[in-house]
Amino acid sequence: MTTSASGSLWHKITSRFSRQGATSSGPRKIPRDQHGISRKQISDSALKVISRLNSAGYEAYLVGGGVRDILLEGQPKDFDIATSATPEEVRRQFRNSRIIGRRFKIVHVRFGHEVIEVTTFRAHHEQQDAAPSKNAAARNASGMLLRDNVFGDIDDDAARRDLTINALYYSSKDFCVYDFVGGVEDLKNRVIRVIGNPETRYREDPVRMLRVVRFAAKLNFDIEPGTEAPLKKLAPLLQDIAPARMFDEVIKLLMNGRGLQTYALLRRYDLFNPLFPATQKLLDQNLPNAENFIQQGLANTDARIAEDKPVTPAFLYAILLWPAVKELLAQLIAEGEPEIPALHQAAERVLHRQQQSIAIPKRFSLPMRDIWELQLRLNRRQGKRAEQLLEHRYFRAGFDFLLLREQVGEVEAGLGQWWQAFQESHPDARNAMARHIRQPSNNDKRRPRRRRRGPRPQNS
């Protein structure tokens, strides 16, 4: 996505409104000839949802990232709709839809592989008495919202959104953009700003702190000082977020093509620690290569995303947890555990602790273990082992992980080059390559066994 808008576009949008803020008299209404958004840039499915809701008598607007990204002259990946219809009313309009979520009910309308997310206008919780159902909103002792289903009108909804740049609404009825909270001005000035009091909004939902960092990195925007100020103090509130929710949030943070920049901001504002406490502990101890390894891994991931190559969460999490696994592996081997069982124990312990912060599904945690185990097996190239490893279902991921470790000096130089040549060679040549690998000497073989028997006598 282009992160800077053309001068002519911004002149059209802001020349008329640059000195005005959103007021109680209503939003800024930016007509078609001043904002540059075309229906051709909007998903046909999103337009169908808006049209049907409008025809049924409801208000409906394209909102959030779909509007923001088009104004920034990019192409949105998702199109979200905000409407006056309740979730149940939206559900009745679309057979191809379902209501999801308890804390924050939304409707997913599916068109083939495309999903349009539809949310009902939210209101302030002071209006709960007028809400359509009992217990529509609830908070815990720290102020975090446990339920958030108080409905209102579009003015209320704009005030309840997280960031000003995500509170822009496009109407396909009059083709205007509606700006209630100064989002256009913040887009122009390249600023991330929370709507309302930042500390209150972060306490309502601590994940908003991650969204601030994510959009600042993704768009290369500055964080407004008031929005920035409470981040470090309130970072520990992320420990209260359900681990299952945190898994998805980390994917959004670090797999958007700006993972390295996002990581730097997470570290700056102490937001990395509640996500990966074991890794943070080692970073604080200046463990050799740990920082370089994570940074290089994220840089490589960003490069793959830029080239439109596939990236799996398993590989990303394998990078972020490897420093902790490697450190515990070394401790267990020093205590006499054989290498492979030691790795299995290290992986089990690290993942068990990590699940308390971020719930990593087995479909990703199992491949992670294989990637880590391959790091030991890729050193063993004698005989038929090398040929057999090529058939491993996660060989390519393990090989890429090995290259990353070699980049930061964690393994001997040339090992990755050997495996690259081995993959590209004819089977006969592979046999010759494997035969020329130096076999471990007898002393090499005996040393691990001697250590496993226990410590040497004091007089040895």
XYZ file of C-alpha atoms in Angstrom:
460
model
C 0.000 0.000 0.000
C 1.150 3.532 -0.697
C 1.503 5.316 2.629
C 1.463 8.853 1.328
C -1.336 10.527 -0.548
C -0.729 12.742 -3.541
C -0.577 16.468 -2.914
C -3.449 17.176 -5.277
C -5.744 14.660 -3.553
C -5.035 16.046 -0.101
C -5.434 19.599 -1.324
C -8.923 18.714 -2.563
C -9.894 16.980 0.660
C -8.427 19.380 3.207
C -8.490 22.826 1.629
C -12.117 23.322 2.541
C -11.962 21.756 5.985
C -8.407 22.276 7.251
C -9.425 24.733 9.973
C -12.564 22.911 11.044
C -12.936 20.180 13.596
C -15.835 17.804 14.098
C -18.517 19.604 16.065
C -21.772 18.768 17.769
C -23.586 20.240 14.771
C -22.576 17.251 12.685
C -19.717 15.655 10.774
C -17.664 17.019 7.952
C -19.401 16.004 4.776
C -16.891 15.630 1.957
C -18.567 15.430 -1.476
C -17.576 13.087 -4.288
C -15.493 15.614 -6.209
C -13.317 16.315 -3.165
C -12.375 12.849 -1.888
C -11.612 10.741 -4.975
C -13.255 7.496 -3.822
C -14.887 5.553 -6.650
C -17.340 2.673 -6.349
C -15.018 0.764 -8.692
C -12.515 0.581 -5.827
C -15.055 -1.042 -3.502
C -15.867 -4.740 -3.433
C -19.069 -5.649 -5.281
C -20.039 -7.770 -2.284
C -19.692 -4.808 0.087
C -21.808 -2.663 -2.217
C -24.486 -5.397 -2.302
C -24.630 -5.478 1.501
C -24.938 -1.695 1.722
C -27.589 -1.600 -0.999
C -29.754 -4.307 0.559
C -29.620 -2.749 4.009
C -30.458 0.662 2.561
C -33.374 -0.847 0.620
C -34.676 -2.406 3.842
C -34.739 1.016 5.476
C -31.485 0.875 7.423
C -28.493 3.188 7.319
C -25.359 1.473 6.048
C -21.877 2.790 5.310
C -18.460 1.543 4.283
C -16.297 2.287 7.316
C -12.792 1.986 8.699
C -9.895 0.553 6.745
C -11.795 0.370 3.463
C -12.257 4.158 3.463
C -8.852 4.918 4.988
C -6.858 2.833 2.540
C -8.605 4.180 -0.561
C -7.980 7.749 0.641
C -4.310 6.790 1.033
C -4.431 5.604 -2.588
C -4.074 1.957 -1.630
C -6.286 -1.054 -2.221
C -8.104 -2.363 0.879
C -7.943 -6.062 1.695
C -11.175 -6.001 3.679
C -14.395 -4.033 3.471
C -16.362 -3.476 6.681
C -19.890 -2.125 6.958
C -21.479 -0.133 9.809
C -25.261 -0.068 10.003
C -28.238 0.977 12.103
C -29.586 -2.604 11.845
C -29.067 -4.837 14.857
C -27.119 -8.100 14.379
C -30.378 -10.052 14.344
C -31.868 -7.704 11.738
C -28.779 -8.035 9.552
C -28.949 -11.804 9.903
C -32.540 -11.805 8.643
C -31.511 -9.884 5.526
C -28.786 -12.353 4.503
C -29.170 -16.113 4.513
C -25.443 -16.368 3.810
C -24.543 -14.789 7.174
C -23.917 -15.675 10.785
C -23.570 -13.775 14.057
C -20.257 -14.236 15.866
C -18.849 -13.018 19.175
C -20.289 -12.466 22.626
C -18.376 -9.492 23.913
C -18.800 -7.649 20.623
C -21.443 -9.102 18.306
C -20.788 -8.775 14.593
C -22.247 -10.398 11.489
C -20.205 -12.114 8.797
C -21.872 -12.116 5.390
C -20.161 -14.593 3.087
C -19.908 -14.338 -0.694
C -17.850 -17.347 -1.786
C -14.417 -16.868 -0.218
C -15.070 -13.208 0.608
C -16.452 -12.227 4.004
C -18.018 -8.816 4.617
C -18.023 -7.851 8.290
C -21.103 -5.916 9.412
C -21.294 -4.133 12.777
C -24.186 -2.297 14.393
C -23.668 1.340 15.409
C -22.316 1.295 18.972
C -23.362 3.777 21.657
C -21.842 5.042 24.888
C -22.405 2.753 27.853
C -24.217 5.525 29.692
C -27.043 4.732 27.267
C -27.309 1.120 28.395
C -30.781 1.610 29.837
C -31.992 2.279 26.314
C -30.213 -0.768 24.903
C -32.345 -3.443 23.234
C -31.259 -6.202 25.598
C -30.289 -6.602 29.239
C -26.616 -6.778 30.276
C -25.546 -5.327 26.926
C -22.419 -3.849 28.504
C -20.224 -4.836 31.445
C -16.748 -3.979 32.744
C -14.293 -5.623 35.110
C -12.527 -3.895 38.009
C -9.785 -2.437 35.773
C -12.318 -0.893 33.395
C -12.028 -3.496 30.624
C -15.205 -4.109 28.659
C -16.532 -7.644 29.084
C -19.589 -7.021 26.892
C -20.018 -4.220 24.394
C -23.410 -4.417 22.718
C -25.032 -1.075 23.467
C -26.420 0.209 20.172
C -26.861 3.814 19.045
C -26.638 6.036 15.982
C -23.796 6.908 13.626
C -22.626 9.861 15.764
C -22.292 7.549 18.782
C -20.589 4.916 16.654
C -17.911 7.320 15.403
C -17.100 8.379 18.962
C -16.822 4.730 20.053
C -14.307 3.721 17.373
C -10.674 3.362 18.342
C -8.682 5.676 16.035
C -9.665 8.815 14.195
C -8.365 7.470 10.884
C -10.654 4.446 11.270
C -13.786 6.530 11.915
C -14.446 7.645 8.335
C -17.731 6.611 6.690
C -18.531 6.401 2.974
C -22.141 6.455 1.752
C -23.036 4.860 -1.574
C -26.296 6.860 -1.547
C -24.807 10.342 -1.858
C -21.161 9.250 -2.501
C -19.910 11.440 0.369
C -17.319 10.744 3.072
C -18.418 11.614 6.618
C -15.739 12.599 9.134
C -16.930 12.955 12.748
C -13.628 13.102 14.670
C -10.987 14.738 12.472
C -9.803 11.570 10.771
C -9.133 13.275 7.439
C -6.889 15.856 9.100
C -4.947 13.092 10.901
C -4.522 11.218 7.615
C -3.136 14.391 6.083
C -0.734 14.913 9.009
C 0.161 11.186 9.189
C -0.839 10.865 12.843
C -2.281 7.978 14.868
C -4.713 9.356 17.455
C -7.076 7.541 19.831
C -10.633 8.900 19.969
C -11.467 10.094 23.467
C -9.316 9.775 26.574
C -6.486 7.337 25.695
C -6.124 5.815 29.153
C -9.869 5.200 29.445
C -10.003 3.674 25.974
C -7.001 1.417 26.659
C -8.535 0.220 29.904
C -11.780 -0.561 28.078
C -9.847 -2.772 25.679
C -6.064 -3.127 26.146
C -5.736 -4.556 22.618
C -6.227 -0.972 21.391
C -2.607 -0.366 22.418
C -1.536 -3.027 19.935
C -3.721 -1.466 17.244
C -2.046 1.913 17.799
C 1.364 0.333 17.309
C 0.226 -1.778 14.361
C -1.172 1.113 12.359
C 1.745 3.392 13.234
C 4.129 0.796 11.780
C 1.918 -0.245 8.872
C 1.266 3.295 7.659
C 4.574 4.783 8.849
C 2.616 7.369 10.880
C 3.625 9.138 14.091
C 1.764 8.425 17.333
C 0.113 11.534 18.775
C 1.724 12.415 22.178
C -1.463 11.991 24.227
C -2.107 8.626 22.564
C 1.491 7.569 23.225
C 1.818 8.691 26.847
C -0.050 5.854 28.695
C 1.317 2.951 26.637
C 4.182 1.857 28.888
C 2.185 2.268 32.092
C -0.782 0.265 30.845
C 1.134 -2.417 28.900
C 0.649 -4.998 31.726
C -3.133 -4.866 31.105
C -2.528 -7.060 28.068
C -2.050 -9.950 30.494
C -5.828 -9.826 31.105
C -6.684 -10.543 27.471
C -7.829 -14.058 26.583
C -4.853 -16.035 25.153
C -6.955 -17.222 22.196
C -7.647 -13.638 21.154
C -3.980 -12.710 21.488
C -2.950 -15.297 18.892
C -4.909 -13.519 16.169
C -3.704 -10.104 17.296
C -0.035 -11.101 17.049
C -0.607 -12.410 13.519
C -2.080 -9.029 12.565
C 0.852 -7.270 14.216
C 3.747 -9.171 12.709
C 2.453 -10.596 9.421
C 1.347 -7.382 7.722
C 4.623 -6.736 5.903
C 5.904 -4.284 8.536
C 6.784 -6.798 11.238
C 10.258 -5.436 11.960
C 8.986 -1.889 12.481
C 6.098 -3.185 14.599
C 8.489 -5.204 16.760
C 10.605 -2.103 17.384
C 7.533 -0.210 18.612
C 6.406 -3.127 20.778
C 9.802 -3.130 22.458
C 9.841 0.663 22.830
C 6.533 0.722 24.701
C 7.070 -2.477 26.758
C 4.250 -4.203 24.876
C 6.379 -7.185 23.825
C 6.840 -8.443 27.390
C 3.197 -9.426 28.095
C 3.084 -11.194 24.718
C 6.334 -13.191 24.958
C 7.558 -13.046 28.568
C 10.120 -15.871 28.256
C 11.695 -14.321 25.159
C 11.670 -10.864 26.762
C 13.542 -12.258 29.783
C 16.365 -13.476 27.556
C 16.442 -10.211 25.616
C 16.840 -8.389 28.929
C 19.806 -10.664 29.697
C 21.405 -9.782 26.344
C 21.517 -13.434 25.332
C 23.958 -13.723 22.412
C 22.253 -13.499 19.000
C 18.689 -13.411 20.424
C 17.915 -9.850 19.366
C 19.647 -10.213 16.006
C 17.882 -13.499 15.360
C 14.395 -12.061 15.937
C 15.095 -8.912 13.944
C 16.549 -10.847 11.015
C 13.663 -13.315 11.117
C 11.094 -10.537 10.975
C 13.014 -8.796 8.189
C 13.015 -12.030 6.168
C 9.280 -12.473 6.816
C 8.586 -8.917 5.659
C 10.581 -9.579 2.492
C 8.583 -12.737 1.732
C 5.295 -10.879 2.211
C 6.519 -8.089 -0.074
C 7.255 -10.718 -2.733
C 3.793 -12.239 -2.203
C 5.308 -15.508 -0.957
C 3.469 -17.623 1.625
C 4.260 -17.171 5.308
C 2.912 -19.459 8.008
C 2.266 -18.439 11.624
C 4.157 -21.583 12.661
C 7.386 -20.160 11.236
C 6.788 -16.750 12.801
C 6.155 -18.183 16.262
C 9.106 -20.563 15.841
C 11.310 -17.486 15.396
C 9.917 -15.615 18.379
C 10.223 -18.556 20.784
C 13.490 -20.064 19.532
C 15.763 -18.033 21.876
C 13.923 -19.471 24.894
C 13.943 -23.012 23.452
C 17.629 -22.808 22.580
C 18.597 -21.551 26.041
C 16.682 -24.311 27.838
C 17.998 -26.911 25.379
C 21.584 -25.950 26.245
C 20.821 -26.267 29.964
C 19.302 -29.716 29.591
C 22.193 -30.997 27.472
C 24.645 -29.657 30.065
C 22.758 -31.681 32.676
C 23.325 -34.848 30.650
C 20.143 -35.167 28.589
C 20.582 -36.554 25.059
C 20.139 -33.913 22.382
C 16.795 -34.898 20.822
C 14.977 -35.692 24.115
C 16.376 -32.446 25.521
C 14.899 -30.532 22.607
C 11.513 -32.190 23.113
C 11.539 -31.207 26.790
C 12.628 -27.651 26.042
C 9.928 -27.200 23.403
C 7.254 -28.639 25.704
C 8.149 -26.362 28.607
C 8.450 -23.196 26.526
C 5.175 -23.819 24.705
C 3.361 -24.634 27.948
C 4.407 -21.295 29.454
C 3.651 -19.424 26.240
C 0.097 -20.792 26.061
C -0.705 -18.772 29.185
C -0.109 -15.570 27.191
C -0.957 -16.609 23.643
C -2.888 -19.762 22.802
C -1.087 -21.246 19.796
C -3.293 -23.846 18.059
C -1.844 -27.332 17.549
C -2.001 -26.912 13.787
C 0.839 -24.408 14.267
C 2.579 -25.607 17.429
C 3.221 -29.097 16.014
C 4.971 -27.787 12.870
C 6.973 -25.453 15.132
C 8.343 -28.447 17.014
C 9.302 -30.101 13.718
C 11.088 -26.961 12.538
C 13.089 -26.887 15.765
C 13.895 -30.608 15.666
C 15.118 -30.301 12.098
C 17.803 -27.896 13.337
C 19.472 -30.832 15.059
C 18.849 -33.330 12.281
C 20.180 -31.050 9.527
C 23.616 -31.376 11.106
C 23.516 -35.131 10.530
C 24.094 -35.599 6.832
C 25.959 -38.913 6.696
C 24.749 -41.942 4.765
C 21.102 -41.904 3.776
C 20.071 -39.348 6.397
C 20.368 -36.357 4.108
C 18.241 -37.962 1.383
C 15.612 -38.971 3.919
C 15.407 -35.469 5.342
C 14.452 -34.092 1.930
C 11.213 -36.096 2.229
C 10.293 -34.504 5.559
C 7.049 -32.547 5.195
C 8.561 -29.497 6.900
C 12.020 -29.759 5.370
C 11.701 -26.468 3.487
C 10.612 -24.574 6.594
C 13.389 -26.196 8.616
C 15.918 -25.329 5.899
C 14.777 -21.691 5.812
C 15.077 -21.595 9.595
C 18.610 -22.971 9.305
C 19.517 -20.235 6.814
C 18.232 -17.663 9.269
C 20.367 -19.098 12.058
C 23.375 -19.078 9.735
C 22.714 -15.425 8.867
C 23.175 -14.399 12.501
C 26.172 -16.673 13.101
C 24.375 -19.258 15.211
C 25.565 -22.219 13.108
C 28.714 -22.875 11.116
C 28.971 -20.981 7.849
C 28.432 -23.146 4.773
C 25.887 -25.584 6.199
C 23.015 -23.860 4.460
C 24.972 -23.687 1.205
C 25.641 -27.426 1.428
C 21.948 -28.194 1.809
C 21.074 -25.857 -1.046
C 23.544 -27.644 -3.317
C 22.292 -31.035 -2.109
C 18.710 -30.185 -3.044
C 19.741 -29.066 -6.516
C 22.023 -32.033 -7.250
C 21.378 -35.275 -9.147
C 20.804 -38.306 -6.869
C 24.205 -39.765 -7.786
C 25.893 -36.528 -6.846
C 23.960 -36.448 -3.603
C 25.340 -39.837 -2.612
C 28.846 -38.573 -3.216
C 28.205 -35.421 -1.172
C 26.908 -37.459 1.757
C 29.907 -39.820 1.641
C 32.319 -36.897 1.928
C 30.795 -35.619 5.187
C 33.261 -36.118 8.028
C 32.088 -38.903 10.299
C 32.236 -38.159 14.031
C 35.359 -39.540 15.645
C 35.152 -42.155 18.357
C 35.921 -39.469 20.913
C 33.062 -37.372 19.539
C 30.700 -40.309 19.991
C 31.825 -41.112 23.531
C 31.702 -37.654 25.049
C 27.889 -37.371 25.249
C 27.635 -40.845 26.778
C 30.235 -40.003 29.409
C 28.340 -36.828 30.350
C 25.065 -38.738 30.625
C 26.491 -41.079 33.289
C 26.749 -38.149 35.686
C 29.502 -35.846 36.969
C 33.088 -37.040 37.095
C 34.561 -38.051 40.475
C 36.073 -35.157 42.399
C 39.591 -36.631 42.164
C 39.527 -37.186 38.385
